[in-house]
mmCIF file of C-alpha atoms in Angstrom:
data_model
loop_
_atom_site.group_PDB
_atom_site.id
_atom_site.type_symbol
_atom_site.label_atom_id
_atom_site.label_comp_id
_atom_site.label_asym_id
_atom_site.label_seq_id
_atom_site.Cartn_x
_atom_site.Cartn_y
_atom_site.Cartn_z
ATOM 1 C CA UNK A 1 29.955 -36.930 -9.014
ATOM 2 C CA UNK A 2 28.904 -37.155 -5.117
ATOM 3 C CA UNK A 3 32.356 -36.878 -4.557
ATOM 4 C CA UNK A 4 32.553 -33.705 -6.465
ATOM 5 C CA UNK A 5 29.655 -32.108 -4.308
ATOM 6 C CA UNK A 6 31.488 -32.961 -1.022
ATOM 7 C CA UNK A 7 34.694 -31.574 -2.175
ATOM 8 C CA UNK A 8 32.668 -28.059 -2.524
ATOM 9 C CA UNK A 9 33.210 -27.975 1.221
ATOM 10 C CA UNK A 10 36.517 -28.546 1.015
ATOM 11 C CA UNK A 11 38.122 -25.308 0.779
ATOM 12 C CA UNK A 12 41.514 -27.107 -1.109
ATOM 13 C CA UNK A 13 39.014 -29.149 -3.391
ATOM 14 C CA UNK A 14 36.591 -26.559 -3.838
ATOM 15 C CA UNK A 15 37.804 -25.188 -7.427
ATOM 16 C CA UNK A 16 38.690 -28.024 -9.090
ATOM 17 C CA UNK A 17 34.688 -29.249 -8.115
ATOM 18 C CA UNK A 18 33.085 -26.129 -9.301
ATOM 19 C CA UNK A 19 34.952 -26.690 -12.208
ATOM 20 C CA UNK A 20 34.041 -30.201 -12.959
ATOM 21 C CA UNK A 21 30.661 -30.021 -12.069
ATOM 22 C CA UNK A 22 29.737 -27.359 -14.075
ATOM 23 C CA UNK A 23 31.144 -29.281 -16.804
ATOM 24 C CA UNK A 24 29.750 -32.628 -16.070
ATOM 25 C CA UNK A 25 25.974 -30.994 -14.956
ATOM 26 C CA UNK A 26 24.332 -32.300 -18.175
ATOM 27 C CA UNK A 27 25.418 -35.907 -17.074
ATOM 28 C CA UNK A 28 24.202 -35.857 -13.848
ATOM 29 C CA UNK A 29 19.978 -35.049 -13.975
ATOM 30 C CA UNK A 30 19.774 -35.051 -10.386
ATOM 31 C CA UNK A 31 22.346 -32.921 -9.331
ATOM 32 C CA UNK A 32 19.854 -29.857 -8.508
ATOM 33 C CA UNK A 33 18.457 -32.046 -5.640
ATOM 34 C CA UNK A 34 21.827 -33.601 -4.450
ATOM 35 C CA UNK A 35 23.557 -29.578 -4.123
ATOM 36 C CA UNK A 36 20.554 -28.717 -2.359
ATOM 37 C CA UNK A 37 20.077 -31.582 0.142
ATOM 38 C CA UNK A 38 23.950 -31.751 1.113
ATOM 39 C CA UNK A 39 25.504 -30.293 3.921
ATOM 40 C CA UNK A 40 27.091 -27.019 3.325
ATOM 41 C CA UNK A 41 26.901 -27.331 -0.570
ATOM 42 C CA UNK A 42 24.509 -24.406 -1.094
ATOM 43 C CA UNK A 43 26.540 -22.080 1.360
ATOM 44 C CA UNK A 44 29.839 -22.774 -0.365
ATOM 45 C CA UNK A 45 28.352 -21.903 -3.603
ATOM 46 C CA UNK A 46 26.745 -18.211 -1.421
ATOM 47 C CA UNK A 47 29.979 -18.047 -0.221
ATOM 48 C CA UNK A 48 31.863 -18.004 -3.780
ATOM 49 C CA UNK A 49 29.264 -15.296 -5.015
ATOM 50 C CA UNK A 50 29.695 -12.864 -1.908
ATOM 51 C CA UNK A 51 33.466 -13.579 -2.317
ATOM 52 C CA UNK A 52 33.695 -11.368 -5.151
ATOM 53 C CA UNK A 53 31.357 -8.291 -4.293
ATOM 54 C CA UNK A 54 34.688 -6.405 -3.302
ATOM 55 C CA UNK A 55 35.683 -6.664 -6.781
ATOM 56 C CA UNK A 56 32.904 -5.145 -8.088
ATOM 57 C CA UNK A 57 33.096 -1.637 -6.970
ATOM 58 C CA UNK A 58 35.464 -0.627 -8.325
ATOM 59 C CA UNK A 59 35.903 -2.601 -10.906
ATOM 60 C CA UNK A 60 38.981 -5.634 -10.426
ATOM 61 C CA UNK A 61 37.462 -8.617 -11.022
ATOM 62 C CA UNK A 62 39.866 -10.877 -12.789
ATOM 63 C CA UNK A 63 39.181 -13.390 -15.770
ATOM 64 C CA UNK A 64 40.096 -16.040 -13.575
ATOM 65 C CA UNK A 65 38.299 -15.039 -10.561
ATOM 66 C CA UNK A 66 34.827 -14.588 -13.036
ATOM 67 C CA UNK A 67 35.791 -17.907 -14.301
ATOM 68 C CA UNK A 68 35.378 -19.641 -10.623
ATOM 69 C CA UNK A 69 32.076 -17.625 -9.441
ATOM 70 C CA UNK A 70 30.515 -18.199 -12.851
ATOM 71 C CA UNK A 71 31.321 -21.796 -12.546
ATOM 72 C CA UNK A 72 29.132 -21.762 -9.147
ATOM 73 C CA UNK A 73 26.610 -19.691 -10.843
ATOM 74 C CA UNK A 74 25.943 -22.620 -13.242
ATOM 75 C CA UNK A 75 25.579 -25.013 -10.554
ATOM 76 C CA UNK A 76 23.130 -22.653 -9.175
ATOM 77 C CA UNK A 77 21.344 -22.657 -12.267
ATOM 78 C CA UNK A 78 20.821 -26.411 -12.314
ATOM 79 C CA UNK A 79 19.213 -25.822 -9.045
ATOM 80 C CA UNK A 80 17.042 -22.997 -10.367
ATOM 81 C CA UNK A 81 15.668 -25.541 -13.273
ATOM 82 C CA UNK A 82 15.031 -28.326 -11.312
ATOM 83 C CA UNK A 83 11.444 -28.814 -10.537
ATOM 84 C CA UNK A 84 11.925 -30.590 -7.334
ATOM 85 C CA UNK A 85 14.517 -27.476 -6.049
ATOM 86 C CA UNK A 86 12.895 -24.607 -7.759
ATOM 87 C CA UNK A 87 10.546 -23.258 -5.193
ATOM 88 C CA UNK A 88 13.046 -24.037 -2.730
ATOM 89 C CA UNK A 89 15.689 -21.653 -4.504
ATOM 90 C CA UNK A 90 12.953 -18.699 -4.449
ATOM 91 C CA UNK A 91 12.131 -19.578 -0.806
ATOM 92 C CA UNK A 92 15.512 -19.083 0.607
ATOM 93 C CA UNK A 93 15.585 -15.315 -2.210
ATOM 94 C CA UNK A 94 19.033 -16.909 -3.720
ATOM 95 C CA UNK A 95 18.384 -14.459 -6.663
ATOM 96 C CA UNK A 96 18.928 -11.359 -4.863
ATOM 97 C CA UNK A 97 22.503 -12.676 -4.282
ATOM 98 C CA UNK A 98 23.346 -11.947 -8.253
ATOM 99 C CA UNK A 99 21.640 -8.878 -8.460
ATOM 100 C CA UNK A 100 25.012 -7.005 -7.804
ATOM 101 C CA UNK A 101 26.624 -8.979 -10.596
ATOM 102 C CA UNK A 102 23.822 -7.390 -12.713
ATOM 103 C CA UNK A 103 24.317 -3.991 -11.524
ATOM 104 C CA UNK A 104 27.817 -3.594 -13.019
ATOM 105 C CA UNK A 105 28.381 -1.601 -15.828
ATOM 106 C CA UNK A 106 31.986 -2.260 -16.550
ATOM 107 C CA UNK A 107 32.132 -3.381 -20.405
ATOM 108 C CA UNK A 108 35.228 -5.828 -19.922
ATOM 109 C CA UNK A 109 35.241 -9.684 -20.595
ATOM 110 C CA UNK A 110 34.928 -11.004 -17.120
ATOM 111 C CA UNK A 111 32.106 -8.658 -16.010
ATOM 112 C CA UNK A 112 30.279 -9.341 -19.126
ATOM 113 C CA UNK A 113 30.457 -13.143 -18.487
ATOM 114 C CA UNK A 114 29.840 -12.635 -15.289
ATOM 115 C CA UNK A 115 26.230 -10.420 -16.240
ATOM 116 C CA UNK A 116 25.662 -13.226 -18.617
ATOM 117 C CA UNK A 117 25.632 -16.248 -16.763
ATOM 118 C CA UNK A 118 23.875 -14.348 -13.916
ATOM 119 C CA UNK A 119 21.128 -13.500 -16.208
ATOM 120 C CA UNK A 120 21.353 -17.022 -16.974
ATOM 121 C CA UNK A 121 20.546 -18.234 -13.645
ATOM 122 C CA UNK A 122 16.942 -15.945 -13.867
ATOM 123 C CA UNK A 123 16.457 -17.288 -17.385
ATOM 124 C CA UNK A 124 16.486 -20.857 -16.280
ATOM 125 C CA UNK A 125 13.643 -19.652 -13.524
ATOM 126 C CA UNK A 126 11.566 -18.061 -16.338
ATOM 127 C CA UNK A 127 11.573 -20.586 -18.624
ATOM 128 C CA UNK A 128 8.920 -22.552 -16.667
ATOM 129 C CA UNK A 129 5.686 -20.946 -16.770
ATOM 130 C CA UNK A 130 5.361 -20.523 -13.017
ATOM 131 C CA UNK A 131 3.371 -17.941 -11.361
ATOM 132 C CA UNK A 132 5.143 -18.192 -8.329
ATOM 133 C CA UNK A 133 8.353 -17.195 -10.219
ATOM 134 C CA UNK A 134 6.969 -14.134 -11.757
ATOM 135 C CA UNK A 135 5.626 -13.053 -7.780
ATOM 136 C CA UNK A 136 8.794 -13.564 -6.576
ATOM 137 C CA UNK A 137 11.041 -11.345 -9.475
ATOM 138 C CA UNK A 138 8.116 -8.606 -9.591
ATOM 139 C CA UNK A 139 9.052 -8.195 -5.524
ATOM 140 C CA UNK A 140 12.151 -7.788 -6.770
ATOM 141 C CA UNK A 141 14.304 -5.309 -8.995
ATOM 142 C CA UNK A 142 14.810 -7.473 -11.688
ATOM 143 C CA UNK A 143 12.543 -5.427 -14.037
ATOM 144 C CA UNK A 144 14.987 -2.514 -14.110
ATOM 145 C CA UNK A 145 18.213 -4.603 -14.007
ATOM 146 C CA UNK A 146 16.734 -6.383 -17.302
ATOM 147 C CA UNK A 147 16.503 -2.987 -18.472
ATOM 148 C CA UNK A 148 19.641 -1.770 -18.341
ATOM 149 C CA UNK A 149 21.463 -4.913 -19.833
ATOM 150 C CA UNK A 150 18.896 -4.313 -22.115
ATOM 151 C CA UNK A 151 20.175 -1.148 -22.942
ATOM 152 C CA UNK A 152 23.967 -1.398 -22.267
ATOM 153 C CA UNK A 153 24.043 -5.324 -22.322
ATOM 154 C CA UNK A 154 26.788 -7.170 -25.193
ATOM 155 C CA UNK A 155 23.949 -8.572 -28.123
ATOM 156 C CA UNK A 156 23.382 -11.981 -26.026
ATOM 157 C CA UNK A 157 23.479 -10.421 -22.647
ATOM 158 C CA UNK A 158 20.786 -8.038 -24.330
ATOM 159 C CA UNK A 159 18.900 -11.384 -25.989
ATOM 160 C CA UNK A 160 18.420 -13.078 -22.504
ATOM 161 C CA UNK A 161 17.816 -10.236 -20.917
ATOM 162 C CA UNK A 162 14.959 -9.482 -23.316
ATOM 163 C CA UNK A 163 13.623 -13.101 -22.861
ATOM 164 C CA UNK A 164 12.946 -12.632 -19.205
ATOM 165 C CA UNK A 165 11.134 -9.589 -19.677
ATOM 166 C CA UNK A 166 9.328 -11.159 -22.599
ATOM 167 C CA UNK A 167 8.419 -13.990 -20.361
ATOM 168 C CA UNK A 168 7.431 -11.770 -17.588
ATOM 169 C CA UNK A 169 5.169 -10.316 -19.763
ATOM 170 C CA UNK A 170 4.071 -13.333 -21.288
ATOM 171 C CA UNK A 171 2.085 -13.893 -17.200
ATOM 172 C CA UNK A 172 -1.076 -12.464 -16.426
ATOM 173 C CA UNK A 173 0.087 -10.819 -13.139
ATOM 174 C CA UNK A 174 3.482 -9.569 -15.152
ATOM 175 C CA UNK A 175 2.231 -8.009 -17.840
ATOM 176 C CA UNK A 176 -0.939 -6.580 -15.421
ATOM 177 C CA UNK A 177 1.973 -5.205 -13.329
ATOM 178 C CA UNK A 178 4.205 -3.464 -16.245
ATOM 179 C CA UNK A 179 0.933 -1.736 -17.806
ATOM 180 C CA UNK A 180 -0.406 -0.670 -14.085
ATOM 181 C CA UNK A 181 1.514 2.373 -14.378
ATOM 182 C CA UNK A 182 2.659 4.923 -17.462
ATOM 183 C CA UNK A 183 6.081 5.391 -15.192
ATOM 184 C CA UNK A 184 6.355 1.531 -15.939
ATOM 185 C CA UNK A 185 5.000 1.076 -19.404
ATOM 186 C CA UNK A 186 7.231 3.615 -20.758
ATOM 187 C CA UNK A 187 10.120 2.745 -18.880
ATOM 188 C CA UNK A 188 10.137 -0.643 -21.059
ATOM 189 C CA UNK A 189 8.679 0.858 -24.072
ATOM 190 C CA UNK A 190 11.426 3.164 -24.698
ATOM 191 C CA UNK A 191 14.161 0.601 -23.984
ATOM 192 C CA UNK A 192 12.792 -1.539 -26.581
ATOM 193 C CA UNK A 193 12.626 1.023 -28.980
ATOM 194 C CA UNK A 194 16.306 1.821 -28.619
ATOM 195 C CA UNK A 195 16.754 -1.534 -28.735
ATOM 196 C CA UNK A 196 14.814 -1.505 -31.991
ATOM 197 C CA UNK A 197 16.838 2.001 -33.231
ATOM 198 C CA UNK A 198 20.310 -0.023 -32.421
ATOM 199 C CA UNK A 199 19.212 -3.144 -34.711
ATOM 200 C CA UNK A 200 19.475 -0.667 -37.981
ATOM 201 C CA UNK A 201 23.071 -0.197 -37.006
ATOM 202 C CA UNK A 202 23.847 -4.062 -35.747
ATOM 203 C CA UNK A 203 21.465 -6.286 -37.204
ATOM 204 C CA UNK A 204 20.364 -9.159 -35.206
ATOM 205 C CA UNK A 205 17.112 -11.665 -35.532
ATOM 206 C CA UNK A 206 17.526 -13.408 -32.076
ATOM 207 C CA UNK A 207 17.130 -10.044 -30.234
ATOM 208 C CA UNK A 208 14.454 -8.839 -32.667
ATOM 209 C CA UNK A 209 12.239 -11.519 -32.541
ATOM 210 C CA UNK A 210 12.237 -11.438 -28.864
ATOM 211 C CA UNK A 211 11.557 -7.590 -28.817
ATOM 212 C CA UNK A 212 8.862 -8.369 -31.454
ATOM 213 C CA UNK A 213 7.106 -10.728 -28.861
ATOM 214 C CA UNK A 214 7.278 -7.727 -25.886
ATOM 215 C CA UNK A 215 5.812 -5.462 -28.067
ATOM 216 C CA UNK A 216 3.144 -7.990 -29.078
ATOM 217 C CA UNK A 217 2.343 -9.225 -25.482
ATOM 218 C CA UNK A 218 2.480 -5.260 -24.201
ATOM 219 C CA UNK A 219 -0.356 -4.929 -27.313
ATOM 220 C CA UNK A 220 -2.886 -7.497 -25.580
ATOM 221 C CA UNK A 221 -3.429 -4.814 -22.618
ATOM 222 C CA UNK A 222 -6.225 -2.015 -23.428
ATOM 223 C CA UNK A 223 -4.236 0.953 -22.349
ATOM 224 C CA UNK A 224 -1.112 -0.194 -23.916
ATOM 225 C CA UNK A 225 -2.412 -0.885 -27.035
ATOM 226 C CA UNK A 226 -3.261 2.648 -27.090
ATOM 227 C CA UNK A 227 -0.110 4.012 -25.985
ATOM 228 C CA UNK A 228 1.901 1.954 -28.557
ATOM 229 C CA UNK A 229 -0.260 3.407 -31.586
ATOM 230 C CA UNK A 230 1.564 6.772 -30.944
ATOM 231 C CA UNK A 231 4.969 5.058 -29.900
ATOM 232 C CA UNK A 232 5.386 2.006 -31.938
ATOM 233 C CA UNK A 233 9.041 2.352 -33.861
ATOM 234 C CA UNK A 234 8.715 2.859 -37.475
ATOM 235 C CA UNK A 235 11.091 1.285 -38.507
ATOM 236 C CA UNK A 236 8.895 -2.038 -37.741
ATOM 237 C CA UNK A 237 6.796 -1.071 -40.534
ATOM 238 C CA UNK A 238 9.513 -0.594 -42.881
ATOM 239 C CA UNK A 239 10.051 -3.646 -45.092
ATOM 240 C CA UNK A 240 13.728 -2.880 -45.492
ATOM 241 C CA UNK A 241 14.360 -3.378 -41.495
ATOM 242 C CA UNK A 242 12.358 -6.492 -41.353
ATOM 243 C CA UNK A 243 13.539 -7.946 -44.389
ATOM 244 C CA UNK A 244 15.554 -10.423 -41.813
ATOM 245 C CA UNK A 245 12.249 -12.004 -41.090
ATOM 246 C CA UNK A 246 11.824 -13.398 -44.274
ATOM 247 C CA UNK A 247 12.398 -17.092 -43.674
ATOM 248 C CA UNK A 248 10.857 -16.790 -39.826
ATOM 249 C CA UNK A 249 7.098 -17.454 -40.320
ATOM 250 C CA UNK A 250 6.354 -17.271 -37.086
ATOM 251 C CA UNK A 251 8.148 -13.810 -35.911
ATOM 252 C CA UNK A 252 6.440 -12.469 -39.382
ATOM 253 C CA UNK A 253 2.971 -13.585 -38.300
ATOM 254 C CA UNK A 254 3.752 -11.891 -34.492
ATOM 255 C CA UNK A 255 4.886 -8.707 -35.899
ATOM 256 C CA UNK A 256 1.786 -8.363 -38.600
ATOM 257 C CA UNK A 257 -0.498 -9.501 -35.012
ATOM 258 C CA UNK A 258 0.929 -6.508 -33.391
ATOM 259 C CA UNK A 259 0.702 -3.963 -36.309
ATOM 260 C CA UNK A 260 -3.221 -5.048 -36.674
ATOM 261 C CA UNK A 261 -3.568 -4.732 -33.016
ATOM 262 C CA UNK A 262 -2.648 -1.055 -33.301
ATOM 263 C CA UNK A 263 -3.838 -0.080 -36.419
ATOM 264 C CA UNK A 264 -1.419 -0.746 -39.235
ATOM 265 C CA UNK A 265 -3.572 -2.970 -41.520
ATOM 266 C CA UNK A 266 -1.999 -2.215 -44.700
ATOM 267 C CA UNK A 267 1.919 -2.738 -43.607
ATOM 268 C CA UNK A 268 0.530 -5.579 -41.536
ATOM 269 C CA UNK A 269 -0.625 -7.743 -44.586
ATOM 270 C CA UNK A 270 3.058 -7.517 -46.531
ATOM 271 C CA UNK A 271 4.191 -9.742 -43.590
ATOM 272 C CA UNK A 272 1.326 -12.191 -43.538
ATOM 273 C CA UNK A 273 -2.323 -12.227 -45.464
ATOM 274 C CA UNK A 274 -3.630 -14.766 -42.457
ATOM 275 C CA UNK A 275 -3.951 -12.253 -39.721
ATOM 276 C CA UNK A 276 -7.082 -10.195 -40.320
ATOM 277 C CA UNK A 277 -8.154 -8.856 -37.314
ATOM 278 C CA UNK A 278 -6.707 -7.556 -33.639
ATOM 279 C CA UNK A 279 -6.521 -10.042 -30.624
ATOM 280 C CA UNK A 280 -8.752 -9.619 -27.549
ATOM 281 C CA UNK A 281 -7.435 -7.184 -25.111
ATOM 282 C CA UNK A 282 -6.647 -9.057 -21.803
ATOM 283 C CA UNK A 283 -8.199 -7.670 -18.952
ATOM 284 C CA UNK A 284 -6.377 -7.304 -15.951
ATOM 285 C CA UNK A 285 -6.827 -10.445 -12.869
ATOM 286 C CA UNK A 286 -9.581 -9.427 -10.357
#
């Protein structure tokens, strides 16, 4: 495998390593520390991702071309996950290198991997609870990027997508900055409710329970609470649409949480007769 990382810097080598690294990553635990610390690795993989830019607008990125960058994208995620090379990755703002991946809107096969993987790269930060992370993507754009994959995203491109807003949200400072504003809280509100109003066409539990838990987290703030008592979908109350719950206690019991918090006792206890009253509202960090 540390032949495989030197090989990134060798420009006849170079695919062949992307490609069997990203295959072999799971096998090798400290590969995040070894791209980081070698000479050159971390530029080549820079390199690969600013490579393709020219292919983005307009769109004429190949399959084979998204192949190759997403194959240095998942390196870069490893890097991203590892605890030792996190902070590092955020130091040196090697996010804001995929944002232009996420900016596309062309609907064909290699942009949509290529939106995928990138998202994947921000999911992999998230999934740590780490202040620092959220900091670092609220000084960033990230929020509305999220939103329009959200919006325009294929269904899994839409589900991870979702589950970095969620866990935005899920922070103190996150969900403090989202409900600061109305501009803000509505921005997200509505795209969740068209996400919501697209789930009656193509059904899908993964992205609802995830837009269940946003709604729910965006409930625990005073002023939102209020806001959603007017704009909550209905089509969460109706027991036809959430039907798909039925064997997921725990996205029942978050949905009936967030109908109590706003008001909805009666629908609320069809989903679960163990949630009787509304959660705290948290107030925001001094």
């Amino acid at each position: 495998m540390e032949a495989l990382v030197l090989d990134l810097t060798v420009p006849a080598a170079k695919e062949t390593a992307l490609l069997e690294l990203s295959k072999k990553r799971e096998s090798f635990p400290e590969l995040a520390p070894y791209l980081w610390h070698s000479f050159g690795t971390m530029a080549a993989l820079l390199q690969e991702i600013v490579s393709i830019y020219p292919m983005l607008q307009p769109p004429s990125l190949t399959a084979h071309a998204s192949n190759r960058v997403c194959n240095a994208l998942a390196l870069l995620q490893c890097v991203a996950s590892h605890p030792e090379t996190r902070s590092l990755f955020l130091q040196a703002h090697i996010p804001l290198f995929l944002y232009p991946f996420l900016n596309t809107i062309s609907k064909t096969r290699p942009f949509e991997y290529l939106r995928l993987t990138s998202l994947g790269v921000i999911g992999a930060l998230v999934k740590v609870d780490d202040t620092e992370v959220i900091n670092f993507l609220l000084s960033t754009e990230i929020i509305p990027l999220c939103l329009r994959t959200m919006e325009t995203g294929s269904e899994l491109s839409k589900t991870v997508a979702t589950f970095i807003v969620q866990k935005i949200l899920l922070d103190g400072v996150g969900l403090s900055y989202i409900c600061a504003t109305a501009e803000r809280f509505f921005a997200v509100g509505a795209v969740l409710s068209s996400m919501v109003a697209g789930l009656a066409e193509q059904p899908s539990v993964r992205l609802l329970k995830h837009i269940i838990r946003c709604y729910l987290r965006l409930s625990d703030n005073p002023r939102a609470r209020e806001a959603l008592r007017q704009c909550l979908p209905d089509l969460l109350r109706n027991p036809q649409f959430t039907a798909c719950l039925k064997d997921d206690l725990t996205t029942r019991r978050w949905l009936a949480q967030l109908l109590v918090n706003v008001g909805h006792l009666a629908d609320a206890a069809a989903l679960a007769t163990d949630v009787v009253g509304p959660t705290p509202p948290v107030q925001a960090p001094a």
